[in-house]
mmCIF file of C-alpha atoms in Angstrom:
data_model
loop_
_atom_site.group_PDB
_atom_site.id
_atom_site.type_symbol
_atom_site.label_atom_id
_atom_site.label_comp_id
_atom_site.label_asym_id
_atom_site.label_seq_id
_atom_site.Cartn_x
_atom_site.Cartn_y
_atom_site.Cartn_z
ATOM 1 C CA ASP A 1 92.542 103.071 21.122
ATOM 2 C CA ALA A 2 93.326 105.377 18.523
ATOM 3 C CA GLY A 3 93.875 103.076 15.133
ATOM 4 C CA VAL A 4 96.249 104.089 12.280
ATOM 5 C CA THR A 5 96.210 107.687 11.217
ATOM 6 C CA GLN A 6 97.007 109.075 8.255
ATOM 7 C CA SER A 7 97.711 112.750 7.229
ATOM 8 C CA PRO A 8 96.198 114.518 5.251
ATOM 9 C CA THR A 9 93.043 113.153 4.286
ATOM 10 C CA HIS A 10 92.892 114.581 0.761
ATOM 11 C CA LEU A 11 95.686 116.426 -1.609
ATOM 12 C CA ILE A 12 95.515 117.890 -4.882
ATOM 13 C CA LYS A 13 98.789 118.116 -6.518
ATOM 14 C CA THR A 14 99.802 118.410 -9.986
ATOM 15 C CA ARG A 15 101.758 116.291 -12.600
ATOM 16 C CA GLY A 16 105.575 116.463 -12.021
ATOM 17 C CA GLN A 17 105.288 117.571 -8.767
ATOM 18 C CA HIS A 18 106.211 115.753 -5.205
ATOM 19 C CA VAL A 19 104.037 114.179 -2.385
ATOM 20 C CA THR A 20 104.467 113.462 0.789
ATOM 21 C CA LEU A 21 102.210 111.065 2.867
ATOM 22 C CA ARG A 22 101.854 109.963 6.647
ATOM 23 C CA CYS A 23 100.964 107.405 8.432
ATOM 24 C CA SER A 24 101.071 106.623 12.622
ATOM 25 C CA PRO A 25 100.815 102.891 13.357
ATOM 26 C CA ILE A 26 99.029 101.979 16.330
ATOM 27 C CA SER A 27 100.602 102.168 19.798
ATOM 28 C CA GLY A 28 102.932 99.196 19.797
ATOM 29 C CA HIS A 29 102.582 98.229 16.403
ATOM 30 C CA LYS A 30 106.735 97.826 14.518
ATOM 31 C CA SER A 31 105.607 97.203 11.380
ATOM 32 C CA VAL A 32 103.772 99.894 8.695
ATOM 33 C CA SER A 33 102.708 98.638 4.967
ATOM 34 C CA TRP A 34 101.288 101.061 1.851
ATOM 35 C CA TYR A 35 99.083 99.965 -0.427
ATOM 36 C CA GLN A 36 97.343 101.768 -3.478
ATOM 37 C CA GLN A 37 93.876 101.473 -4.392
ATOM 38 C CA VAL A 38 92.831 103.114 -7.923
ATOM 39 C CA LEU A 39 88.788 103.424 -8.057
ATOM 40 C CA GLY A 40 87.497 100.391 -8.540
ATOM 41 C CA GLN A 41 89.772 98.194 -7.888
ATOM 42 C CA GLY A 42 91.394 96.388 -4.603
ATOM 43 C CA PRO A 43 94.270 97.580 -2.978
ATOM 44 C CA GLN A 44 97.400 96.586 -4.476
ATOM 45 C CA PHE A 45 100.656 96.922 -1.920
ATOM 46 C CA ILE A 46 103.625 99.054 -2.490
ATOM 47 C CA PHE A 47 106.129 98.709 0.683
ATOM 48 C CA GLN A 48 106.414 97.441 3.942
ATOM 49 C CA TYR A 49 108.529 98.338 6.855
ATOM 50 C CA TYR A 50 109.219 96.739 10.069
ATOM 51 C CA GLU A 51 111.932 98.045 12.617
ATOM 52 C CA LYS A 52 112.592 100.503 10.150
ATOM 53 C CA GLU A 53 113.920 98.612 7.501
ATOM 54 C CA GLU A 54 112.124 97.452 4.270
ATOM 55 C CA ARG A 55 110.639 93.887 4.082
ATOM 56 C CA GLY A 56 108.604 93.965 1.264
ATOM 57 C CA ARG A 57 108.027 95.916 -2.132
ATOM 58 C CA GLY A 58 105.423 95.881 -4.320
ATOM 59 C CA ASN A 59 105.395 96.385 -8.170
ATOM 60 C CA PHE A 60 105.886 99.863 -8.344
ATOM 61 C CA PRO A 61 108.523 102.196 -9.989
ATOM 62 C CA ASP A 62 111.204 103.901 -8.238
ATOM 63 C CA ARG A 63 109.245 106.914 -8.011
ATOM 64 C CA PHE A 64 107.815 105.608 -4.790
ATOM 65 C CA SER A 65 109.858 105.084 -2.140
ATOM 66 C CA ALA A 66 108.967 105.184 2.199
ATOM 67 C CA ARG A 67 110.560 104.871 5.161
ATOM 68 C CA GLN A 68 109.882 104.230 8.428
ATOM 69 C CA PHE A 69 110.954 106.480 11.509
ATOM 70 C CA PRO A 70 112.292 105.524 15.370
ATOM 71 C CA ASN A 71 108.479 105.979 16.504
ATOM 72 C CA TYR A 72 107.469 103.530 14.094
ATOM 73 C CA SER A 73 105.858 106.080 11.854
ATOM 74 C CA SER A 74 106.403 105.796 8.500
ATOM 75 C CA GLU A 75 106.080 108.498 5.359
ATOM 76 C CA LEU A 76 105.571 107.269 1.636
ATOM 77 C CA ASN A 77 107.110 109.522 -1.226
ATOM 78 C CA VAL A 78 106.052 109.765 -4.370
ATOM 79 C CA ASN A 79 108.199 111.730 -7.182
ATOM 80 C CA ALA A 80 107.620 113.107 -10.598
ATOM 81 C CA LEU A 81 103.725 112.277 -10.191
ATOM 82 C CA LEU A 82 101.475 111.117 -12.910
ATOM 83 C CA LEU A 83 97.864 111.566 -13.367
ATOM 84 C CA GLY A 84 97.778 107.550 -13.049
ATOM 85 C CA ASP A 85 99.049 108.205 -9.492
ATOM 86 C CA SER A 86 95.705 109.765 -8.576
ATOM 87 C CA ALA A 87 94.186 107.213 -5.938
ATOM 88 C CA LEU A 88 93.302 106.432 -2.033
ATOM 89 C CA TYR A 89 96.589 105.321 -0.574
ATOM 90 C CA LEU A 90 96.509 103.454 2.381
ATOM 91 C CA CYS A 91 98.715 102.440 5.418
ATOM 92 C CA ALA A 92 98.155 99.110 7.398
ATOM 93 C CA SER A 93 99.792 98.747 10.920
ATOM 94 C CA SER A 94 101.072 95.313 12.706
ATOM 95 C CA LEU A 95 102.629 94.362 15.600
ATOM 96 C CA GLU A 96 105.157 92.211 14.054
ATOM 97 C CA GLY A 97 106.657 92.503 10.327
ATOM 98 C CA GLY A 98 104.874 90.377 7.986
ATOM 99 C CA PHE A 99 101.004 90.366 6.924
ATOM 100 C CA TYR A 100 99.263 89.109 9.853
ATOM 101 C CA GLU A 101 96.445 90.769 11.236
ATOM 102 C CA GLN A 102 97.442 94.498 9.419
ATOM 103 C CA TYR A 103 94.823 97.125 10.655
ATOM 104 C CA PHE A 104 93.972 99.708 8.271
ATOM 105 C CA GLY A 105 93.689 103.428 8.267
ATOM 106 C CA PRO A 106 91.337 105.799 6.759
ATOM 107 C CA GLY A 107 93.477 106.338 3.608
ATOM 108 C CA THR A 108 94.743 109.510 2.193
ATOM 109 C CA ARG A 109 93.077 110.740 -0.970
ATOM 110 C CA LEU A 110 95.304 111.852 -3.531
ATOM 111 C CA THR A 111 94.253 113.641 -7.069
ATOM 112 C CA VAL A 112 96.860 114.504 -9.369
ATOM 113 C CA THR A 113 95.599 117.095 -12.026
ATOM 114 C CA ASP B 1 99.198 83.132 -4.326
ATOM 115 C CA ALA B 2 96.494 81.886 -5.539
ATOM 116 C CA LYS B 3 93.806 83.674 -7.115
ATOM 117 C CA THR B 4 90.289 84.008 -5.978
ATOM 118 C CA THR B 5 87.004 84.484 -7.795
ATOM 119 C CA GLN B 6 83.588 86.503 -6.751
ATOM 120 C CA PRO B 7 80.830 87.482 -7.951
ATOM 121 C CA THR B 8 80.640 91.815 -8.646
ATOM 122 C CA SER B 9 77.927 92.283 -6.368
ATOM 123 C CA MET B 10 74.707 91.288 -4.619
ATOM 124 C CA ASP B 11 72.124 92.383 -2.180
ATOM 125 C CA CYS B 12 70.162 90.870 0.872
ATOM 126 C CA ALA B 13 67.093 92.195 2.980
ATOM 127 C CA GLU B 14 68.024 93.701 6.151
ATOM 128 C CA GLY B 15 67.972 90.930 9.121
ATOM 129 C CA ARG B 16 68.306 88.430 6.616
ATOM 130 C CA ALA B 17 71.926 86.485 6.314
ATOM 131 C CA ALA B 18 74.417 87.394 3.805
ATOM 132 C CA ASN B 19 76.112 84.285 2.498
ATOM 133 C CA LEU B 20 78.763 85.681 0.128
ATOM 134 C CA PRO B 21 80.345 82.706 -2.142
ATOM 135 C CA CYS B 22 84.350 82.986 -2.626
ATOM 136 C CA ASN B 23 85.891 80.336 -5.520
ATOM 137 C CA HIS B 24 89.998 79.904 -5.136
ATOM 138 C CA SER B 25 90.073 76.199 -7.012
ATOM 139 C CA THR B 26 93.750 76.639 -7.022
ATOM 140 C CA ILE B 27 94.623 76.867 -3.700
ATOM 141 C CA SER B 28 97.321 75.011 -2.249
ATOM 142 C CA GLY B 29 97.023 72.869 0.883
ATOM 143 C CA ASN B 30 99.024 75.535 2.912
ATOM 144 C CA GLU B 31 97.245 78.571 1.974
ATOM 145 C CA TYR B 32 94.306 80.338 4.141
ATOM 146 C CA VAL B 33 91.430 82.054 3.071
ATOM 147 C CA TYR B 34 91.063 85.202 3.756
ATOM 148 C CA TRP B 35 88.044 87.878 4.252
ATOM 149 C CA TYR B 36 88.204 91.509 4.807
ATOM 150 C CA ARG B 37 85.548 94.052 4.355
ATOM 151 C CA GLN B 38 85.937 97.883 2.949
ATOM 152 C CA ILE B 39 82.955 100.447 4.085
ATOM 153 C CA HIS B 40 82.977 103.329 1.939
ATOM 154 C CA SER B 41 85.496 106.031 2.682
ATOM 155 C CA GLN B 42 87.165 103.762 5.434
ATOM 156 C CA GLY B 43 90.139 101.612 4.947
ATOM 157 C CA PRO B 44 89.709 97.442 4.516
ATOM 158 C CA GLN B 45 88.561 95.941 7.544
ATOM 159 C CA TYR B 46 89.793 92.289 8.910
ATOM 160 C CA ILE B 47 86.627 89.976 9.694
ATOM 161 C CA ILE B 48 88.062 86.012 9.531
ATOM 162 C CA HIS B 49 90.261 83.490 8.022
ATOM 163 C CA GLY B 50 90.739 80.360 7.836
ATOM 164 C CA LEU B 51 92.668 76.870 6.696
ATOM 165 C CA LYS B 52 90.212 73.965 6.585
ATOM 166 C CA ASN B 53 87.816 73.843 9.510
ATOM 167 C CA ASN B 54 84.641 76.369 9.302
ATOM 168 C CA GLU B 55 85.280 79.745 11.860
ATOM 169 C CA THR B 56 83.266 81.828 13.765
ATOM 170 C CA ASN B 57 83.888 85.031 15.407
ATOM 171 C CA GLU B 58 81.600 87.864 16.584
ATOM 172 C CA MET B 59 81.451 89.385 12.905
ATOM 173 C CA ALA B 60 80.860 86.217 10.772
ATOM 174 C CA SER B 61 81.369 82.769 10.051
ATOM 175 C CA LEU B 62 83.885 81.251 7.357
ATOM 176 C CA ILE B 63 82.576 77.610 5.639
ATOM 177 C CA ILE B 64 84.918 76.346 3.605
ATOM 178 C CA THR B 65 84.201 73.327 1.509
ATOM 179 C CA GLU B 66 85.757 70.217 1.988
ATOM 180 C CA ASP B 67 87.886 69.967 -1.027
ATOM 181 C CA ARG B 68 88.928 73.711 -0.379
ATOM 182 C CA LYS B 69 88.245 74.956 -3.917
ATOM 183 C CA SER B 70 85.205 77.386 -2.343
ATOM 184 C CA SER B 71 84.140 79.107 0.123
ATOM 185 C CA THR B 72 80.966 80.929 1.885
ATOM 186 C CA LEU B 73 81.627 84.129 3.932
ATOM 187 C CA ILE B 74 78.357 84.273 6.533
ATOM 188 C CA LEU B 75 76.940 87.589 7.714
ATOM 189 C CA PRO B 76 74.125 85.898 10.109
ATOM 190 C CA HIS B 77 72.228 89.195 10.442
ATOM 191 C CA ALA B 78 72.930 91.372 8.204
ATOM 192 C CA THR B 79 72.292 95.511 8.973
ATOM 193 C CA LEU B 80 72.820 98.574 6.864
ATOM 194 C CA ARG B 81 76.159 98.849 8.224
ATOM 195 C CA ASP B 82 77.108 95.658 6.669
ATOM 196 C CA THR B 83 76.755 97.370 3.069
ATOM 197 C CA ALA B 84 80.519 97.550 1.366
ATOM 198 C CA VAL B 85 82.857 95.874 -0.465
ATOM 199 C CA TYR B 86 84.024 92.165 0.727
ATOM 200 C CA TYR B 87 87.443 90.607 -0.499
ATOM 201 C CA CYS B 88 87.830 86.870 -0.479
ATOM 202 C CA ILE B 89 91.966 86.367 -0.656
ATOM 203 C CA VAL B 90 93.844 83.430 -0.446
ATOM 204 C CA ARG B 91 97.087 83.825 1.118
ATOM 205 C CA GLY B 92 100.185 81.555 2.310
ATOM 206 C CA ALA B 93 101.187 80.373 5.791
ATOM 207 C CA GLY B 94 104.320 82.733 5.741
ATOM 208 C CA ALA B 95 104.437 85.677 7.677
ATOM 209 C CA ASN B 96 105.426 87.422 4.794
ATOM 210 C CA SER B 97 103.002 86.100 2.212
ATOM 211 C CA LYS B 98 101.392 89.178 0.734
ATOM 212 C CA LEU B 99 97.345 89.959 0.965
ATOM 213 C CA THR B 100 96.566 90.431 -2.718
ATOM 214 C CA PHE B 101 93.337 92.316 -3.009
ATOM 215 C CA GLY B 102 90.757 91.451 -5.904
ATOM 216 C CA LYS B 103 88.132 93.241 -6.604
ATOM 217 C CA GLY B 104 85.779 92.066 -4.156
ATOM 218 C CA ILE B 105 82.358 91.556 -3.851
ATOM 219 C CA THR B 106 79.996 94.306 -3.452
ATOM 220 C CA LEU B 107 77.184 94.236 -0.722
ATOM 221 C CA SER B 108 74.258 96.167 -0.415
ATOM 222 C CA VAL B 109 71.769 95.643 2.521
ATOM 223 C CA ARG B 110 68.576 96.730 1.881
ATOM 224 C CA PRO B 111 65.987 98.096 3.918
#
């Protein structure tokens, strides 16, 4: 069975630009969560979506937004990129909403120059 | 959520047991202890969780002290593939209680 998939694998952007990251959850999973992992730190929670509705939000600025589609895939959007947005962006899926048994994807490495 | 304290790093020999400690002295009665690990260039992987009883699965054992202020993750026969960052996380019982990752402990398994 396919696990959580994310695209692209790597991405390089310039300050001020916009970026869209994509995530496909495990088949049958209805919830997707996004995390940011800066080098040397643990993942930090950004958003959770369940059944296409936002169910939780971490302490991130409004430049970060996300949405979930009818097929339960999700996009994370970041506007007006800053150097500090350089990080590994992880997507995790779970069967239902909440944080039980989350399965993480391999992440998208974003570099902002 | 209560915070956890882990050593920065440790190592062990291949084939030996790896015992990874975690302190969570402010844990409350309905909070669980979760362990995840993150192998280089991969996303975190769930290992095990427990409330107050010791737990065992195919990957590891979790030993929680009687006062629940600390716990130990045991990998009974460490292999080179167990080299990773291991995160000890305390989270509440509710489904909406978030996973709050710290810096974790880097386990290096040597040949």
